[in-house]
Amino acid sequence: MIKEQKDFHKSRRKEFSQLIGKDSIAVIFGNTHYSKSYDDAYKFKQYKNFFYLTGFIEPNASLIIAPSGVTDSSSDSKKSLEEILFVQKRDSTLETWNGKRLGNDNVKKELGIENGKENTELKKFLTRKILTGLRRLYVNFAEMIKVSGEMKEIVTEFIDRLNIIASGVEIIDASYILGKMRSVKGAYEVNLIKKACEISIKSYIETMKMIKPGLMEYQVQANLEYHYKFNGSIQNAYEPIVAGGENACILHYENNDQVLKSEELLLIDSGAEYDYYNSDITRTFPVSGKFSLEQKTIYEIVLKANKECINKIKPGTRYSSLRDTSDKILADGLNKAGLLKNKKEIKKFSLHGVGHHIGLDTHDAVTSSKTFSEDNDVLKTGNVLTIEPGLYFPAGSKDIPQKFWGIGIRIEDDILVTKEGSENLTSALVKDVKGIEELMKS
Ligand code: GLY
Ligand code: MN
Ligand code: MN
């Protein structure tokens, strides 16, 4: 692992440790393999909270953070440890079949985590002994309960123990603190998100240039994914949505198995991932390369909402106010076009929120709501969020003339909140009508 990455994850552990405070221990579980069918497993993906604190991408690992230290009863020195990473045991046969393992001896050197142990030792550390005298125990519950495979037995025992200790110790889900931390990106993370965006933009441009009637949606997807991989993105951020015509009105459409028709629009919602960091872009454009009058009318309304929301982003802006801005512009636009009498009914056609934080997760696990003690709705420098207004008119849309049926439009950009205001990380991808038509001609 390069020094910059090591330093980043170390800084995250340090901040997390300070936030949970003395008399606390955190046990953060990593992910395991999941079965797809028979002996075939899904490609491994690390839990993002665990990754944030470690950068470690092997399965069956877990991390203990103990700001006041825990005694290592297995060593003669009875050392007090503040961070321990538990990893898979080295195993030459399994490594021949499935790939190299780091091993506990290399944890400190490779990851910069003070102590490395084999995961079989975790059981000892989760005994009543280390939990005695504790005030607070932090666990990534939602992730922990899904853990299977070789960690299953340890997790099951741990859950039983939680039952016993719960009367004396506050047991807290670590996701809230980690979500808050993850919402403010450091320079190291911003660079990775920028790289993911750059790869996506390049791939979108190449793909938009090859669109023509008769292609299958999955052929468009293939082209996009070829460029992602070729340019350094090993995995997509999420399953691409390549939706011709009315398929765009299914918000998470991912069958991508229909033919593109010349009179229709094509909506692509996709993003490359780079080193675990995501991008998330949507562009909508005519299959023929030229917008019809109806398509253009709706497109310009969505584009206006996209641009005005982006213009409002700066530290201090309320995320919830962007939703209101978007709905207002969409409602006014449709009203002016004679397509919406009662502006309060805009949700019938705008269907979803205006965006979300993005980072290690595409819908980043970030606290943005108001709680009794905190107001996380206010944007801060270092937040990265999407702005993605949309309008959708599937066939049969009530009170909408038939010539608008089948139009589904979303325009999505990724925005970094900066000290001065904001930076649109996906601005290099054309989105105005003229620019799109010119690109598709080239
Ligand atoms: N691709 C999912 C989203 O845009 O939120
Ligand atoms: Mn998207
Ligand atoms: Mn999105």
Tab-separated table of C-alpha atoms and ligand atoms in Angstrom:
chain	number	residue	atom	x	y	z
A	1	MET	CA	0.000	0.000	0.000
A	2	ILE	CA	1.381	3.435	-0.883
A	3	LYS	CA	2.244	5.810	1.947
A	4	GLU	CA	-0.489	8.266	1.037
A	5	GLN	CA	-3.139	5.583	1.398
A	6	LYS	CA	-1.619	4.226	4.587
A	7	ASP	CA	-1.604	7.730	6.093
A	8	PHE	CA	-5.195	8.302	5.026
A	9	HIS	CA	-6.584	5.178	6.690
A	10	LYS	CA	-4.418	5.799	9.758
A	11	SER	CA	-5.885	9.283	10.080
A	12	ARG	CA	-9.395	7.780	9.872
A	13	ARG	CA	-8.634	5.315	12.685
A	14	LYS	CA	-7.213	8.110	14.786
A	15	GLU	CA	-10.241	10.328	14.361
A	16	PHE	CA	-12.627	7.431	14.941
A	17	SER	CA	-10.741	6.473	18.097
A	18	GLN	CA	-10.995	10.037	19.405
A	19	LEU	CA	-14.691	10.193	18.593
A	20	ILE	CA	-15.603	6.997	20.401
A	21	GLY	CA	-13.419	8.045	23.341
A	22	LYS	CA	-11.843	6.345	26.336
A	23	ASP	CA	-13.650	3.415	27.980
A	24	SER	CA	-14.907	2.359	24.539
A	25	ILE	CA	-14.025	-0.440	22.197
A	26	ALA	CA	-15.042	-0.779	18.566
A	27	VAL	CA	-15.263	-4.104	16.773
A	28	ILE	CA	-15.628	-3.563	13.049
A	29	PHE	CA	-16.174	-6.651	10.933
A	30	GLY	CA	-15.023	-6.986	7.321
A	31	ASN	CA	-16.964	-8.820	4.655
A	32	THR	CA	-16.950	-12.493	3.699
A	33	HIS	CA	-17.715	-14.285	0.437
A	34	TYR	CA	-21.338	-14.826	-0.545
A	35	SER	CA	-22.568	-17.804	-2.469
A	36	LYS	CA	-24.048	-17.118	-5.893
A	37	SER	CA	-24.941	-20.714	-6.703
A	38	TYR	CA	-23.526	-24.127	-5.810
A	39	ASP	CA	-19.783	-23.521	-5.304
A	40	ASP	CA	-19.734	-20.223	-7.186
A	41	ALA	CA	-19.375	-17.056	-5.091
A	42	TYR	CA	-20.025	-13.397	-5.901
A	43	LYS	CA	-16.889	-11.378	-6.527
A	44	PHE	CA	-15.583	-10.236	-3.177
A	45	LYS	CA	-16.194	-6.656	-2.112
A	46	GLN	CA	-15.003	-5.282	1.199
A	47	TYR	CA	-17.454	-3.620	3.588
A	48	LYS	CA	-16.977	0.083	3.112
A	49	ASN	CA	-16.822	1.061	6.802
A	50	PHE	CA	-14.113	-1.516	7.359
A	51	PHE	CA	-12.298	-0.386	4.200
A	52	TYR	CA	-12.467	3.246	5.335
A	53	LEU	CA	-10.579	2.381	8.512
A	54	THR	CA	-8.092	-0.089	7.038
A	55	GLY	CA	-7.853	-0.091	3.226
A	56	PHE	CA	-7.679	-3.884	3.538
A	57	ILE	CA	-9.460	-5.890	0.864
A	58	GLU	CA	-9.245	-9.507	1.998
A	59	PRO	CA	-12.294	-11.349	3.350
A	60	ASN	CA	-12.732	-12.678	6.909
A	61	ALA	CA	-10.954	-9.823	8.662
A	62	SER	CA	-11.975	-7.574	11.536
A	63	LEU	CA	-10.618	-4.584	13.357
A	64	ILE	CA	-10.575	-3.708	17.028
A	65	ILE	CA	-10.056	-0.103	18.035
A	66	ALA	CA	-9.560	0.398	21.762
A	67	PRO	CA	-8.720	3.998	22.732
A	68	SER	CA	-7.823	2.925	26.277
A	69	GLY	CA	-6.070	-0.229	25.088
A	70	VAL	CA	-6.877	-3.913	25.573
A	71	THR	CA	-4.539	-6.364	27.217
A	72	ASP	CA	-3.011	-8.946	24.965
A	73	SER	CA	-3.235	-11.951	27.222
A	74	SER	CA	-1.658	-14.159	24.552
A	75	SER	CA	1.681	-12.371	24.783
A	76	ASP	CA	4.038	-12.620	27.732
A	77	SER	CA	4.486	-8.896	27.882
A	78	LYS	CA	0.743	-8.350	28.502
A	79	LYS	CA	0.987	-5.386	26.200
A	80	SER	CA	-1.916	-2.980	25.941
A	81	LEU	CA	-3.092	-2.700	22.315
A	82	GLU	CA	-5.020	0.182	20.773
A	83	GLU	CA	-5.578	-1.258	17.307
A	84	ILE	CA	-5.579	-4.834	16.123
A	85	LEU	CA	-6.354	-6.192	12.693
A	86	PHE	CA	-7.407	-9.842	12.575
A	87	VAL	CA	-6.696	-11.461	9.219
A	88	GLN	CA	-6.932	-14.828	7.496
A	89	LYS	CA	-4.238	-17.335	8.290
A	90	ARG	CA	-1.640	-17.926	5.572
A	91	ASP	CA	-2.381	-21.190	3.768
A	92	SER	CA	-0.299	-22.289	0.800
A	93	THR	CA	-2.972	-24.554	-0.688
A	94	LEU	CA	-5.754	-21.990	-0.469
A	95	GLU	CA	-3.401	-19.293	-1.709
A	96	THR	CA	-2.617	-21.423	-4.758
A	97	TRP	CA	-6.327	-21.711	-5.542
A	98	ASN	CA	-7.657	-18.327	-4.506
A	99	GLY	CA	-4.808	-15.835	-4.297
A	100	LYS	CA	-2.220	-14.507	-1.899
A	101	ARG	CA	-3.049	-13.628	1.690
A	102	LEU	CA	-1.294	-10.857	3.585
A	103	GLY	CA	-0.887	-12.778	6.836
A	104	ASN	CA	-0.775	-11.248	10.306
A	105	ASP	CA	3.014	-10.769	10.268
A	106	ASN	CA	2.765	-8.273	7.420
A	107	VAL	CA	-0.093	-6.180	8.783
A	108	LYS	CA	2.050	-3.460	10.352
A	109	LYS	CA	4.459	-3.086	7.456
A	110	GLU	CA	1.901	-3.234	4.658
A	111	LEU	CA	-1.080	-1.459	6.235
A	112	GLY	CA	0.454	0.570	9.042
A	113	ILE	CA	-1.928	-0.975	11.596
A	114	GLU	CA	-0.047	-1.468	14.854
A	115	ASN	CA	-0.938	-5.103	15.551
A	116	GLY	CA	-1.841	-8.006	13.277
A	117	LYS	CA	-3.267	-11.314	14.490
A	118	GLU	CA	-4.859	-14.364	12.923
A	119	ASN	CA	-8.631	-14.157	12.821
A	120	THR	CA	-8.968	-17.303	14.927
A	121	GLU	CA	-7.625	-15.214	17.820
A	122	LEU	CA	-10.491	-12.758	17.630
A	123	LYS	CA	-12.626	-15.071	19.738
A	124	LYS	CA	-10.283	-14.611	22.695
A	125	PHE	CA	-10.505	-10.851	22.385
A	126	LEU	CA	-14.260	-10.828	22.428
A	127	THR	CA	-14.532	-12.483	25.809
A	128	ARG	CA	-16.153	-11.048	28.863
A	129	LYS	CA	-12.648	-10.062	30.025
A	130	ILE	CA	-12.020	-7.343	27.472
A	131	LEU	CA	-15.579	-6.211	27.765
A	132	THR	CA	-15.327	-5.716	31.520
A	133	GLY	CA	-14.976	-2.135	32.648
A	134	LEU	CA	-16.226	-0.884	29.328
A	135	ARG	CA	-18.689	1.957	28.989
A	136	ARG	CA	-19.405	1.736	25.297
A	137	LEU	CA	-19.055	-0.942	22.655
A	138	TYR	CA	-19.289	0.075	19.005
A	139	VAL	CA	-20.116	-2.547	16.367
A	140	ASN	CA	-21.046	-2.377	12.687
A	141	PHE	CA	-24.252	-4.337	13.307
A	142	ALA	CA	-25.942	-4.339	9.915
A	143	GLU	CA	-22.767	-5.659	8.355
A	144	MET	CA	-21.832	-8.010	11.176
A	145	ILE	CA	-25.096	-9.953	11.054
A	146	LYS	CA	-24.488	-10.870	7.403
A	147	VAL	CA	-21.039	-12.320	8.065
A	148	SER	CA	-20.822	-15.983	7.083
A	149	GLY	CA	-18.139	-18.559	6.307
A	150	GLU	CA	-15.231	-19.006	8.681
A	151	MET	CA	-16.209	-15.968	10.806
A	152	LYS	CA	-19.770	-17.152	11.372
A	153	GLU	CA	-19.106	-19.067	14.574
A	154	ILE	CA	-17.173	-16.199	16.149
A	155	VAL	CA	-19.870	-13.697	15.239
A	156	THR	CA	-22.659	-15.912	16.567
A	157	GLU	CA	-20.889	-16.313	19.904
A	158	PHE	CA	-20.213	-12.599	20.047
A	159	ILE	CA	-23.881	-11.813	19.495
A	160	ASP	CA	-24.788	-14.146	22.385
A	161	ARG	CA	-22.281	-12.337	24.550
A	162	LEU	CA	-23.723	-8.950	23.611
A	163	ASN	CA	-26.962	-10.226	25.043
A	164	ILE	CA	-25.291	-10.883	28.362
A	165	ILE	CA	-23.283	-7.676	28.657
A	166	ALA	CA	-25.986	-5.351	27.357
A	167	SER	CA	-27.184	-4.379	30.815
A	168	GLY	CA	-23.809	-2.938	31.782
A	169	VAL	CA	-22.443	-1.570	28.537
A	170	GLU	CA	-23.894	0.807	26.024
A	171	ILE	CA	-23.891	-1.066	22.705
A	172	ILE	CA	-23.840	1.333	19.803
A	173	ASP	CA	-23.986	0.959	16.038
A	174	ALA	CA	-20.749	2.387	14.630
A	175	SER	CA	-22.439	3.415	11.370
A	176	TYR	CA	-23.631	6.799	12.607
A	177	ILE	CA	-20.161	8.061	13.527
A	178	LEU	CA	-18.587	6.469	10.466
A	179	GLY	CA	-21.305	7.913	8.225
A	180	LYS	CA	-20.610	11.372	9.550
A	181	MET	CA	-16.875	10.934	9.088
A	182	ARG	CA	-17.312	9.552	5.585
A	183	SER	CA	-19.465	12.498	4.526
A	184	VAL	CA	-16.459	14.837	4.570
A	185	LYS	CA	-13.916	13.707	2.024
A	186	GLY	CA	-10.199	14.362	2.358
A	187	ALA	CA	-7.917	15.323	-0.523
A	188	TYR	CA	-6.856	11.697	-0.954
A	189	GLU	CA	-10.453	10.601	-1.442
A	190	VAL	CA	-11.388	13.526	-3.676
A	191	ASN	CA	-8.576	12.596	-6.037
A	192	LEU	CA	-9.896	9.052	-6.338
A	193	ILE	CA	-13.458	10.252	-6.970
A	194	LYS	CA	-12.100	12.663	-9.594
A	195	LYS	CA	-10.264	9.808	-11.274
A	196	ALA	CA	-13.453	7.702	-11.297
A	197	CYS	CA	-15.326	10.651	-12.840
A	198	GLU	CA	-12.642	11.191	-15.486
A	199	ILE	CA	-12.815	7.540	-16.557
A	200	SER	CA	-16.600	7.690	-16.699
A	201	ILE	CA	-16.584	10.862	-18.783
A	202	LYS	CA	-14.121	9.432	-21.312
A	203	SER	CA	-16.215	6.281	-21.595
A	204	TYR	CA	-19.502	8.173	-21.971
A	205	ILE	CA	-18.043	10.299	-24.769
A	206	GLU	CA	-16.845	7.232	-26.677
A	207	THR	CA	-20.207	5.563	-26.116
A	208	MET	CA	-22.357	8.524	-27.130
A	209	LYS	CA	-20.457	8.684	-30.394
A	210	MET	CA	-21.342	5.077	-31.305
A	211	ILE	CA	-25.090	5.246	-30.613
A	212	LYS	CA	-27.346	4.362	-33.537
A	213	PRO	CA	-30.783	2.826	-33.993
A	214	GLY	CA	-30.796	-0.967	-34.014
A	215	LEU	CA	-28.142	-1.427	-31.345
A	216	MET	CA	-29.134	-3.431	-28.281
A	217	GLU	CA	-28.967	-1.730	-24.901
A	218	TYR	CA	-26.440	-4.345	-23.742
A	219	GLN	CA	-24.192	-3.521	-26.690
A	220	VAL	CA	-24.103	0.070	-25.486
A	221	GLN	CA	-23.320	-1.225	-21.985
A	222	ALA	CA	-20.511	-3.382	-23.390
A	223	ASN	CA	-18.902	-0.373	-25.028
A	224	LEU	CA	-19.140	1.699	-21.867
A	225	GLU	CA	-17.690	-1.061	-19.713
A	226	TYR	CA	-14.912	-1.751	-22.174
A	227	HIS	CA	-13.780	1.854	-21.826
A	228	TYR	CA	-14.115	1.782	-18.024
A	229	LYS	CA	-11.850	-1.216	-17.736
A	230	PHE	CA	-9.453	-0.104	-20.433
A	231	ASN	CA	-8.980	3.183	-18.616
A	232	GLY	CA	-8.319	1.647	-15.205
A	233	SER	CA	-11.679	1.047	-13.560
A	234	ILE	CA	-11.717	-2.620	-12.640
A	235	GLN	CA	-15.325	-2.591	-11.481
A	236	ASN	CA	-18.418	-0.518	-12.120
A	237	ALA	CA	-19.708	1.596	-9.264
A	238	TYR	CA	-23.086	-0.165	-9.759
A	239	GLU	CA	-25.036	-2.026	-12.441
A	240	PRO	CA	-25.351	0.317	-15.427
A	241	ILE	CA	-28.802	1.505	-16.427
A	242	VAL	CA	-28.948	1.617	-20.229
A	243	ALA	CA	-32.557	2.434	-20.908
A	244	GLY	CA	-34.016	3.135	-24.335
A	245	GLY	CA	-37.347	4.973	-24.584
A	246	GLU	CA	-39.868	4.122	-21.903
A	247	ASN	CA	-37.410	1.857	-20.059
A	248	ALA	CA	-36.000	5.107	-18.667
A	249	CYS	CA	-39.186	5.426	-16.623
A	250	ILE	CA	-38.123	2.369	-14.599
A	251	LEU	CA	-35.737	4.089	-12.228
A	252	HIS	CA	-33.410	1.170	-11.558
A	253	TYR	CA	-33.865	-0.579	-14.921
A	254	GLU	CA	-30.941	-2.939	-15.488
A	255	ASN	CA	-32.168	-5.619	-17.881
A	256	ASN	CA	-30.579	-3.661	-20.742
A	257	ASP	CA	-31.882	-6.164	-23.296
A	258	GLN	CA	-34.021	-4.069	-25.664
A	259	VAL	CA	-33.280	-2.600	-29.068
A	260	LEU	CA	-32.691	1.152	-29.523
A	261	LYS	CA	-35.282	2.875	-31.722
A	262	SER	CA	-34.524	5.990	-33.696
A	263	GLU	CA	-37.436	8.065	-32.413
A	264	GLU	CA	-36.574	7.369	-28.760
A	265	LEU	CA	-34.266	8.801	-26.147
A	266	LEU	CA	-31.565	6.769	-24.470
A	267	LEU	CA	-30.858	7.272	-20.772
A	268	ILE	CA	-27.544	5.992	-19.437
A	269	ASP	CA	-26.992	6.062	-15.674
A	270	SER	CA	-23.650	4.539	-14.863
A	271	GLY	CA	-20.307	5.162	-13.215
A	272	ALA	CA	-16.811	3.808	-12.984
A	273	GLU	CA	-15.274	2.910	-9.655
A	274	TYR	CA	-11.643	3.698	-8.941
A	275	ASP	CA	-9.866	2.161	-5.945
A	276	TYR	CA	-13.193	1.669	-4.161
A	277	TYR	CA	-14.376	5.242	-4.860
A	278	ASN	CA	-17.391	5.825	-7.100
A	279	SER	CA	-18.735	8.134	-9.735
A	280	ASP	CA	-22.383	8.304	-10.764
A	281	ILE	CA	-23.425	10.016	-13.999
A	282	THR	CA	-26.615	10.169	-16.004
A	283	ARG	CA	-26.987	11.553	-19.489
A	284	THR	CA	-30.053	11.322	-21.720
A	285	PHE	CA	-29.828	11.835	-25.462
A	286	PRO	CA	-31.693	11.011	-28.683
A	287	VAL	CA	-30.892	7.693	-30.358
A	288	SER	CA	-31.097	9.455	-33.722
A	289	GLY	CA	-28.690	12.189	-32.600
A	290	LYS	CA	-31.376	14.890	-32.841
A	291	PHE	CA	-33.937	15.833	-30.152
A	292	SER	CA	-37.608	16.052	-31.196
A	293	LEU	CA	-39.552	19.134	-30.122
A	294	GLU	CA	-41.254	17.251	-27.243
A	295	GLN	CA	-38.031	15.652	-26.077
A	296	LYS	CA	-36.272	18.999	-26.149
A	297	THR	CA	-39.067	20.715	-24.208
A	298	ILE	CA	-38.775	18.269	-21.315
A	299	TYR	CA	-34.988	18.082	-21.550
A	300	GLU	CA	-34.555	21.843	-21.130
A	301	ILE	CA	-36.709	21.815	-17.984
A	302	VAL	CA	-34.651	19.029	-16.380
A	303	LEU	CA	-31.410	20.716	-17.445
A	304	LYS	CA	-32.492	23.964	-15.813
A	305	ALA	CA	-33.208	22.147	-12.537
A	306	ASN	CA	-29.837	20.393	-12.728
A	307	LYS	CA	-27.928	23.633	-13.344
A	308	GLU	CA	-29.731	25.763	-10.775
A	309	CYS	CA	-29.320	23.178	-8.036
A	310	ILE	CA	-25.609	22.928	-8.804
A	311	ASN	CA	-25.308	26.737	-8.707
A	312	LYS	CA	-26.785	26.786	-5.203
A	313	ILE	CA	-24.238	24.386	-3.741
A	314	LYS	CA	-21.806	25.898	-1.257
A	315	PRO	CA	-20.931	25.347	2.400
A	316	GLY	CA	-24.005	26.196	4.434
A	317	THR	CA	-26.598	25.291	1.780
A	318	ARG	CA	-29.226	22.888	3.055
A	319	TYR	CA	-29.431	19.665	1.103
A	320	SER	CA	-33.194	19.623	1.629
A	321	SER	CA	-33.449	23.074	0.004
A	322	LEU	CA	-31.968	21.637	-3.211
A	323	ARG	CA	-34.858	19.205	-3.375
A	324	ASP	CA	-37.269	22.132	-3.103
A	325	THR	CA	-35.390	24.107	-5.775
A	326	SER	CA	-35.487	21.161	-8.137
A	327	ASP	CA	-39.174	20.447	-7.613
A	328	LYS	CA	-40.033	24.106	-8.088
A	329	ILE	CA	-38.172	24.414	-11.392
A	330	LEU	CA	-39.594	21.148	-12.703
A	331	ALA	CA	-43.123	22.139	-11.670
A	332	ASP	CA	-42.837	25.646	-13.159
A	333	GLY	CA	-41.416	24.241	-16.394
A	334	LEU	CA	-44.138	21.652	-16.846
A	335	ASN	CA	-46.786	24.182	-15.899
A	336	LYS	CA	-45.532	26.613	-18.530
A	337	ALA	CA	-45.475	23.830	-21.126
A	338	GLY	CA	-49.133	23.120	-20.281
A	339	LEU	CA	-48.364	19.697	-18.839
A	340	LEU	CA	-49.050	20.294	-15.148
A	341	LYS	CA	-51.969	22.336	-13.851
A	342	ASN	CA	-51.424	21.729	-10.143
A	343	LYS	CA	-47.755	22.309	-9.360
A	344	LYS	CA	-48.094	20.392	-6.089
A	345	GLU	CA	-48.444	17.231	-8.167
A	346	ILE	CA	-44.886	17.411	-9.531
A	347	LYS	CA	-43.857	14.258	-7.621
A	348	LYS	CA	-46.085	12.264	-9.996
A	349	PHE	CA	-43.490	12.957	-12.705
A	350	SER	CA	-40.250	13.714	-10.843
A	351	LEU	CA	-40.476	10.455	-8.846
A	352	HIS	CA	-37.240	10.647	-6.817
A	353	GLY	CA	-35.066	12.924	-4.708
A	354	VAL	CA	-32.549	15.344	-6.151
A	355	GLY	CA	-29.433	13.346	-5.271
A	356	HIS	CA	-27.305	11.732	-2.592
A	357	HIS	CA	-23.815	11.771	-1.153
A	358	ILE	CA	-21.315	9.667	-3.059
A	359	GLY	CA	-17.988	8.136	-2.055
A	360	LEU	CA	-17.112	4.571	-1.109
A	361	ASP	CA	-20.767	3.739	-1.698
A	362	THR	CA	-22.644	5.140	-4.658
A	363	HIS	CA	-25.414	6.099	-2.277
A	364	ASP	CA	-22.891	6.938	0.374
A	365	ALA	CA	-23.829	5.809	3.848
A	366	VAL	CA	-23.963	9.307	5.162
A	367	THR	CA	-26.061	10.908	7.833
A	368	SER	CA	-27.854	13.827	6.242
A	369	SER	CA	-30.939	13.999	8.408
A	370	LYS	CA	-31.655	16.222	11.365
A	371	THR	CA	-31.425	14.406	14.669
A	372	PHE	CA	-32.348	15.702	18.106
A	373	SER	CA	-28.763	16.767	18.712
A	374	GLU	CA	-27.304	17.400	15.290
A	375	ASP	CA	-28.233	19.003	12.026
A	376	ASN	CA	-26.502	17.111	9.260
A	377	ASP	CA	-28.574	18.642	6.504
A	378	VAL	CA	-26.166	21.565	6.084
A	379	LEU	CA	-23.538	21.061	3.368
A	380	LYS	CA	-19.887	21.252	4.366
A	381	THR	CA	-16.609	21.639	2.492
A	382	GLY	CA	-15.523	18.162	1.435
A	383	ASN	CA	-19.014	16.764	0.856
A	384	VAL	CA	-19.466	15.142	-2.554
A	385	LEU	CA	-22.998	14.727	-3.816
A	386	THR	CA	-24.937	14.026	-6.939
A	387	ILE	CA	-27.505	16.329	-8.455
A	388	GLU	CA	-29.910	14.309	-10.585
A	389	PRO	CA	-33.331	15.756	-11.298
A	390	GLY	CA	-35.572	13.828	-13.665
A	391	LEU	CA	-38.976	13.769	-15.356
A	392	TYR	CA	-40.743	10.607	-16.461
A	393	PHE	CA	-43.815	10.047	-18.631
A	394	PRO	CA	-44.501	6.359	-19.178
A	395	ALA	CA	-47.215	5.356	-21.656
A	396	GLY	CA	-50.642	6.031	-20.206
A	397	SER	CA	-49.494	9.030	-18.091
A	398	LYS	CA	-52.720	10.729	-17.067
A	399	ASP	CA	-53.336	14.261	-18.431
A	400	ILE	CA	-50.172	14.096	-20.544
A	401	PRO	CA	-50.573	14.193	-24.356
A	402	GLN	CA	-49.574	10.944	-26.009
A	403	LYS	CA	-46.711	12.550	-27.908
A	404	PHE	CA	-44.835	12.904	-24.577
A	405	TRP	CA	-45.358	9.283	-23.559
A	406	GLY	CA	-42.201	7.208	-23.354
A	407	ILE	CA	-40.025	10.174	-22.447
A	408	GLY	CA	-37.833	9.627	-19.367
A	409	ILE	CA	-35.060	12.121	-18.719
A	410	ARG	CA	-32.512	12.401	-15.910
A	411	ILE	CA	-29.329	14.494	-15.882
A	412	GLU	CA	-26.853	13.668	-13.123
A	413	ASP	CA	-23.554	15.263	-12.120
A	414	ASP	CA	-21.161	14.750	-9.185
A	415	ILE	CA	-20.397	17.879	-7.187
A	416	LEU	CA	-17.675	18.584	-4.638
A	417	VAL	CA	-18.468	21.218	-2.020
A	418	THR	CA	-15.442	23.515	-1.766
A	419	LYS	CA	-14.565	26.409	0.522
A	420	GLU	CA	-15.472	28.842	-2.237
A	421	GLY	CA	-18.631	27.080	-3.400
A	422	SER	CA	-18.494	23.945	-5.463
A	423	GLU	CA	-16.680	22.084	-8.218
A	424	ASN	CA	-18.602	20.040	-10.755
A	425	LEU	CA	-16.459	16.921	-11.195
A	426	THR	CA	-18.425	15.816	-14.246
A	427	SER	CA	-18.736	19.155	-16.050
A	428	ALA	CA	-16.505	17.923	-18.890
A	429	LEU	CA	-19.330	15.693	-20.068
A	430	VAL	CA	-21.570	17.658	-22.397
A	431	LYS	CA	-25.197	18.131	-21.366
A	432	ASP	CA	-26.693	21.008	-23.363
A	433	VAL	CA	-28.830	20.131	-26.380
A	434	LYS	CA	-26.533	21.637	-28.991
A	435	GLY	CA	-23.406	20.076	-27.509
A	436	ILE	CA	-24.992	16.630	-27.350
A	437	GLU	CA	-26.196	16.819	-30.947
A	438	GLU	CA	-22.747	17.924	-32.096
A	439	LEU	CA	-20.966	15.154	-30.174
A	440	MET	CA	-23.276	12.508	-31.561
A	441	LYS	CA	-22.649	13.729	-35.098
A	442	SER	CA	-18.877	13.364	-34.682
B	1	GLY	N1	-27.574	5.079	-10.173
B	1	GLY	C1	-28.332	5.267	-9.033
B	1	GLY	C2	-28.510	6.684	-8.738
B	1	GLY	O1	-28.290	7.512	-9.590
B	1	GLY	O2	-28.818	7.063	-7.665
B	2	MN	MN	-26.999	7.498	-11.156
B	3	MN	MN	-27.222	8.935	-8.286
